[in-house]
Coordinates of C-alpha atoms and ligand atoms in Angstrom, one line a residue:
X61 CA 153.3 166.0 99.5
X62 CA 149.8 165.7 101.4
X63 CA 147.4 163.3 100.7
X64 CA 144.8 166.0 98.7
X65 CA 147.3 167.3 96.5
X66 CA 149.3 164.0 95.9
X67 CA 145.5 163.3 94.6
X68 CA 144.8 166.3 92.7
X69 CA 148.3 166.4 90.6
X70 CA 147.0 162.0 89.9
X71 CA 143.6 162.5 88.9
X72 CA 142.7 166.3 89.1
X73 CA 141.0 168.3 86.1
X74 CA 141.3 172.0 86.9
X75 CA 141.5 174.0 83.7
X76 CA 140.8 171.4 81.5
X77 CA 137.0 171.0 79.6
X78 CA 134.8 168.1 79.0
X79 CA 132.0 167.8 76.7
X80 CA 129.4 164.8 77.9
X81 CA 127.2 164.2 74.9
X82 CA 123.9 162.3 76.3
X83 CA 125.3 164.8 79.3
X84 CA 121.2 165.0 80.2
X85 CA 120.2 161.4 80.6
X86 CA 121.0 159.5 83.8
X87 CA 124.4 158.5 83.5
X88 CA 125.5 161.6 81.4
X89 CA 124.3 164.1 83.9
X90 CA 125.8 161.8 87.1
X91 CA 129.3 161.7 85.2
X92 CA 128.9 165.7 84.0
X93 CA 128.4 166.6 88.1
X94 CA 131.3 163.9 88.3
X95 CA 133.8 165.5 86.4
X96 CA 133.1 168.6 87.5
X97 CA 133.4 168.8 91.1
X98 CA 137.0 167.0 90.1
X99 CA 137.5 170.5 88.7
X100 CA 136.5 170.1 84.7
X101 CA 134.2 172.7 83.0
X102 CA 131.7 170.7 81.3
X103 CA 129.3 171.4 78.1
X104 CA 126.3 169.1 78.3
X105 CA 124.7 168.0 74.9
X106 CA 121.8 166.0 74.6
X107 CA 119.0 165.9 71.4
X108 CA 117.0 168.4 73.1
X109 CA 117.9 171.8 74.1
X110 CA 115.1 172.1 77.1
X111 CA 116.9 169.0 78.4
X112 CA 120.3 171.0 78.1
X113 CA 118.6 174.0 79.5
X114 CA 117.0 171.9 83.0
X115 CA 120.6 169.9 83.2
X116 CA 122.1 173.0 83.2
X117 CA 120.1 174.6 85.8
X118 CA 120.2 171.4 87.9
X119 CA 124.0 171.5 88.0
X120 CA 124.0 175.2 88.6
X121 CA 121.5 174.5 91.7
X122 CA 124.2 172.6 93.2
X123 CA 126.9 175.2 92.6
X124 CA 128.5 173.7 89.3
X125 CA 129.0 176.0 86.2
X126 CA 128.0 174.7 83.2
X127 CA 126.7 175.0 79.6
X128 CA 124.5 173.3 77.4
X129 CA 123.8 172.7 73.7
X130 CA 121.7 170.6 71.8
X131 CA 123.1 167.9 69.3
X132 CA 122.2 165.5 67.3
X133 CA 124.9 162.7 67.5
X134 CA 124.0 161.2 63.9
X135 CA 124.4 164.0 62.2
X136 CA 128.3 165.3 61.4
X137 CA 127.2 169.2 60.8
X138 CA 125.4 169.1 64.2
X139 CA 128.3 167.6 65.7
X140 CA 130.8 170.1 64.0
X141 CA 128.3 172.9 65.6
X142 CA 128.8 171.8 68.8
X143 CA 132.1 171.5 68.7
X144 CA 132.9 174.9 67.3
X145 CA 130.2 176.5 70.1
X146 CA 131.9 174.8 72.9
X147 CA 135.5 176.1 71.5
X148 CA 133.8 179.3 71.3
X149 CA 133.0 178.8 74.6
X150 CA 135.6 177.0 76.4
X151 CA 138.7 178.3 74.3
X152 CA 139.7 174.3 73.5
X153 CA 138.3 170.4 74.6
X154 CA 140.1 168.0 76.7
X155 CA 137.8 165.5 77.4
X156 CA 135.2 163.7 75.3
X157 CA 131.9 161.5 76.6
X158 CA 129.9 159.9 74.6
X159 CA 127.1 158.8 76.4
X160 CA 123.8 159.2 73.9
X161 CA 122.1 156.2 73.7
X162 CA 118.6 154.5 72.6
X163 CA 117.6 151.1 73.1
X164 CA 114.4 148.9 72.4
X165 CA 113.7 145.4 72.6
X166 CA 112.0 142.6 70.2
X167 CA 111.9 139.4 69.5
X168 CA 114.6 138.5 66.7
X169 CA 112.0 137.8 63.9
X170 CA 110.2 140.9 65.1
X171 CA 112.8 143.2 64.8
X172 CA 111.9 146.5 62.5
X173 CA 115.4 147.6 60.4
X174 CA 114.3 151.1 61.0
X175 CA 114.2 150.6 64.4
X176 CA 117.4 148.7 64.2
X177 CA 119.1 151.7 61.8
X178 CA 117.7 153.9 65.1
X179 CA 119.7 152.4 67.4
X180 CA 123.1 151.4 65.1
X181 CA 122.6 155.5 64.2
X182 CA 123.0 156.7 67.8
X183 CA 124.6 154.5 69.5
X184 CA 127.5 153.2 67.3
X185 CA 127.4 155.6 64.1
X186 CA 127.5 158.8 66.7
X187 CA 129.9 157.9 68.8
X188 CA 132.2 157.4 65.6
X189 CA 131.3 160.9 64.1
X190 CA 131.6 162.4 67.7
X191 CA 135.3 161.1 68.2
X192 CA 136.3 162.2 64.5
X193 CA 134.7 165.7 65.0
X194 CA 136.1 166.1 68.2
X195 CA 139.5 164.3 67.8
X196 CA 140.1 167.1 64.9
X197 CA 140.1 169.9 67.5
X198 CA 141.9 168.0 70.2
X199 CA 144.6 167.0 67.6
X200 CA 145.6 170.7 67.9
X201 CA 145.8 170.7 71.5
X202 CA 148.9 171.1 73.9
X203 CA 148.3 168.0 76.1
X204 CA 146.1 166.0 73.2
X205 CA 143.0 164.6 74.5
X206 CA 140.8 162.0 76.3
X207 CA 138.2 160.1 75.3
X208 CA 135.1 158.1 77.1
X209 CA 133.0 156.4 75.1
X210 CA 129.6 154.8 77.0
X211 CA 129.3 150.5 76.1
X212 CA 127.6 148.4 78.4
X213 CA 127.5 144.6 79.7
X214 CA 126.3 144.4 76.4
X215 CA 129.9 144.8 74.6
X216 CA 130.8 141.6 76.7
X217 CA 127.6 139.2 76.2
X218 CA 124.5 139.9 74.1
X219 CA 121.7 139.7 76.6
X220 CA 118.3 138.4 75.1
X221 CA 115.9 140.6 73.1
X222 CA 118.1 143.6 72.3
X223 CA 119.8 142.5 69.6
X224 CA 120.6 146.3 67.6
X225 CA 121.5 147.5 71.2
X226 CA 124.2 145.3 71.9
X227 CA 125.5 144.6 68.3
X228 CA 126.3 148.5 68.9
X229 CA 127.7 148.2 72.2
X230 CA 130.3 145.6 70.9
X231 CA 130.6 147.9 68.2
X232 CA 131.6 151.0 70.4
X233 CA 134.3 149.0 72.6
X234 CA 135.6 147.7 69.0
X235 CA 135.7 150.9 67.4
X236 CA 137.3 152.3 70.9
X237 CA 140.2 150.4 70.5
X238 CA 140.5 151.3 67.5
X239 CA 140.8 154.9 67.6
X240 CA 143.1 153.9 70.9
X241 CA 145.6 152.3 68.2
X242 CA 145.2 154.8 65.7
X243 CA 145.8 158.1 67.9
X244 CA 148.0 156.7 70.4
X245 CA 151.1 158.7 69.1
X246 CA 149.4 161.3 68.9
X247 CA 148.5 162.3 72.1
X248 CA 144.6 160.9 72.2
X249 CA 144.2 158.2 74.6
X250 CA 140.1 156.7 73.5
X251 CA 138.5 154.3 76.7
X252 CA 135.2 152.7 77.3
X253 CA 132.9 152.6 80.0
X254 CA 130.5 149.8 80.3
X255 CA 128.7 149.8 82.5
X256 CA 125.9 147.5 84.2
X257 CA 122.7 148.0 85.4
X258 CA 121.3 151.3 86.5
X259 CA 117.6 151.8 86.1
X260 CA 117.0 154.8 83.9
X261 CA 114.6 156.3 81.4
X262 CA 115.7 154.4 78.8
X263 CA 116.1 151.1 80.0
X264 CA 113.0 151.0 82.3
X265 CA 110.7 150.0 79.8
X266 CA 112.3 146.6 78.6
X267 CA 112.3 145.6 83.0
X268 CA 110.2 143.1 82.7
X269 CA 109.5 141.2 85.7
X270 CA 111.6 138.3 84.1
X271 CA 114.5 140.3 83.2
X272 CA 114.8 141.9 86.6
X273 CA 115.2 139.0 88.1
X274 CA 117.8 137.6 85.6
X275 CA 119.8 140.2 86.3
X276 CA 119.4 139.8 90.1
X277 CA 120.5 135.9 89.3
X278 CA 123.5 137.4 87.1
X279 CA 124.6 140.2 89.2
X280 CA 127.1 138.9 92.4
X281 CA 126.2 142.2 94.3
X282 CA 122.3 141.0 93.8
X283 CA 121.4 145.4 93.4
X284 CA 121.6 147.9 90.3
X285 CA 124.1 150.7 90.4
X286 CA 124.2 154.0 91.6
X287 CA 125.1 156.2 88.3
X288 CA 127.6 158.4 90.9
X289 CA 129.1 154.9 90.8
X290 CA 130.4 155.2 87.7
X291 CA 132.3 158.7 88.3
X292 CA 135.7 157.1 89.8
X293 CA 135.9 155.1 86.8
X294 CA 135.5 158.0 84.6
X295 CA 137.9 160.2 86.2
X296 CA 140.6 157.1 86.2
X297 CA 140.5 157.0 82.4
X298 CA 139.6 160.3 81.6
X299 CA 142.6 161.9 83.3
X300 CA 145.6 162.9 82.3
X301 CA 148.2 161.7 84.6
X302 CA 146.6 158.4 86.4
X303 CA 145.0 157.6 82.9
X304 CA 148.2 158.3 80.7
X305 CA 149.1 155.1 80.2
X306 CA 145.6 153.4 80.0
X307 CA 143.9 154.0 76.3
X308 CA 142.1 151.2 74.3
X309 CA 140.7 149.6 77.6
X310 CA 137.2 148.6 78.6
X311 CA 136.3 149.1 82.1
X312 CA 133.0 147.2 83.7
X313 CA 131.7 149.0 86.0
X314 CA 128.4 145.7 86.8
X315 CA 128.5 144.5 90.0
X316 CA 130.5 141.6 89.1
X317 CA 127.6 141.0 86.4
X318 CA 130.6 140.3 83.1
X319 CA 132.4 138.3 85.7
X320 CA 130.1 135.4 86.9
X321 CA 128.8 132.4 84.6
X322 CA 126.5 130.2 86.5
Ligands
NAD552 N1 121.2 153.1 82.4 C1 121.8 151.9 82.2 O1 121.6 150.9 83.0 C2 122.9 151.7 81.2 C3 123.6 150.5 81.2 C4 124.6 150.4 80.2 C5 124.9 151.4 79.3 N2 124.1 152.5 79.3 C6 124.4 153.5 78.3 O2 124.8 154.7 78.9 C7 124.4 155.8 78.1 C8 123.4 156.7 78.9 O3 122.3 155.9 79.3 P1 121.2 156.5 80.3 O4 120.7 155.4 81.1 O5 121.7 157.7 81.0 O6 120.1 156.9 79.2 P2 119.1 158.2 79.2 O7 118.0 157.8 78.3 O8 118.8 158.7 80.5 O9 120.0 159.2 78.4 C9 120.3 159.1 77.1 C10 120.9 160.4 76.6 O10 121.2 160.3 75.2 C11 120.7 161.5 74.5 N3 120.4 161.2 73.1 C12 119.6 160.2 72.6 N4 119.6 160.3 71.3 C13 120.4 161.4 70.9 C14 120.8 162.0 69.7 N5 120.4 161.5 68.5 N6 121.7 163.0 69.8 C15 122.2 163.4 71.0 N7 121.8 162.9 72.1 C16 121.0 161.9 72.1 C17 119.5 161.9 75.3 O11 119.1 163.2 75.0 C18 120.0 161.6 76.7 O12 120.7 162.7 77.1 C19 123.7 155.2 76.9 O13 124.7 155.0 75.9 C20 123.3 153.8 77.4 O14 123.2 152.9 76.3 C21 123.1 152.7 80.2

């Protein structure tokens, strides 16, 4: 067998479909194009349907076919509509990413619970109703299903200031291996992703001066990453033959940031 198609039976995704949730934001919209060009049709879901609307025009500027819907990942019925529209759709769902996130930082005596419920709502309480809605449908599929859910540095060590951010990040890798466990004989294989630094809308406004250059200190490969650096990663767990034996695992994906203490 050649090289390419000794690759594409390993890690290929022709005919299957993969809905990114937070599939607008940086990293959602790298690992959409990501999964894509490996051969998946994608659905991209983010809170706002113009978003949807310009990712989907984006991708379809660069050749890739794709729809968008809007969600709003703490809310079940919202979920349950996007999962029956992208059935209606895409016929079934193979692939899962959940990649909606929010983030803020304080001071621990000046954190608002509000703001805290916020975060703890998208970030950890989403990602739960988004694998239970869409583990229901996959459930009933041939091959089962894969799913990616987005953690961070932040699952490893709680880095200063954002305390309801990572308490939910550590929540998502704990509630991943979870669901590994529980679906594991049943045909679902549940991953996270976590990665390090890449500047984005939502982090940019907690880079402080001081923080960059913390994470500069903390960071062997002394740069951010590349959100297209995250698609090989993806594509390893996500898959259904060079991932099929990979489920309740945590992948960094940091520039060596988890794996230095100085
Ligand atoms: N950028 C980084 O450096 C970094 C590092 C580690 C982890 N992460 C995580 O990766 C994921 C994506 O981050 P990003 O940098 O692309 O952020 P981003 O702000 O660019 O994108 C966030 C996405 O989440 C969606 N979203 C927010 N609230 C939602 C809701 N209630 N319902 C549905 N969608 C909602 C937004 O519409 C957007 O599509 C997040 O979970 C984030 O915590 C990012």
């Amino acid at each position: 067998m050649e090289t390419g198609a000794f690759l594409k039976e390993l890690f290929g995704m022709d005919g299957q479909v993969a809905v990114i949730i937070g599939g607008t934001g940086a990293l959602g919209l790298a690992l959409a194009r990501g999964l894509s060009k490996n051969g998946a049709k994608v659905v991209v879901a983010s809170s706002k349907q113009t978003s949807c609307d310009a990712a989907v025009e984006t991708l379809r500027g660069e050749g890739i076919d794709a729809v968008g819907r809007q969600v709003d990942v703490t809310s079940r019925e919202s979920l349950v509509e996007l999962r029956d529209a992208a059935l209606q759709f895409t016929g079934k769902v193979d692939m899962l990413v959940n990649c909606a996130g929010v983030n803020a930082a304080d001071s621990f005596l000046d954190v608002d619970a509000d703001a805290w419920d916020r975060i703890m709502a998208v970030n950890l309480k989403g990602t739960m109703l988004a694998c239970q809605v869409f583990i229901e449908s996959m459930l009933k599929n041939d091959n089962g299903g894969s799913i990616l859910n987005i953690g961070s540095v932040n699952s490893d060590r709680p880095l200063s200031r954002v305390f309801a951010y990572a308490a939910s990040k550590a929540g998502v890798v704990n509630l991943t291996r979870n669901i590994a466990q529980e679906f594991a004989e049943r045909g679902i294989r549940c991953n996270a992703l976590c990665p390090g630094f890449f500047p984005a809308e939502q982090n940019r406004k907690i880079l402080d001066d001081k923080r960059v250059e913390n994470i500069m200190n903390g960071t062997p490969m002394k740069r951010y990453g590349d959100p297209g650096e995250l698609v090989g990663a993806a594509i390893l767990l996500l898959s259904r033959n060079a991932g099929s034996y990979i489920t309740g695992s945590a992948v960094y994906v940091d520039g060596g940031f988890t794996a230095s203490w100085f």
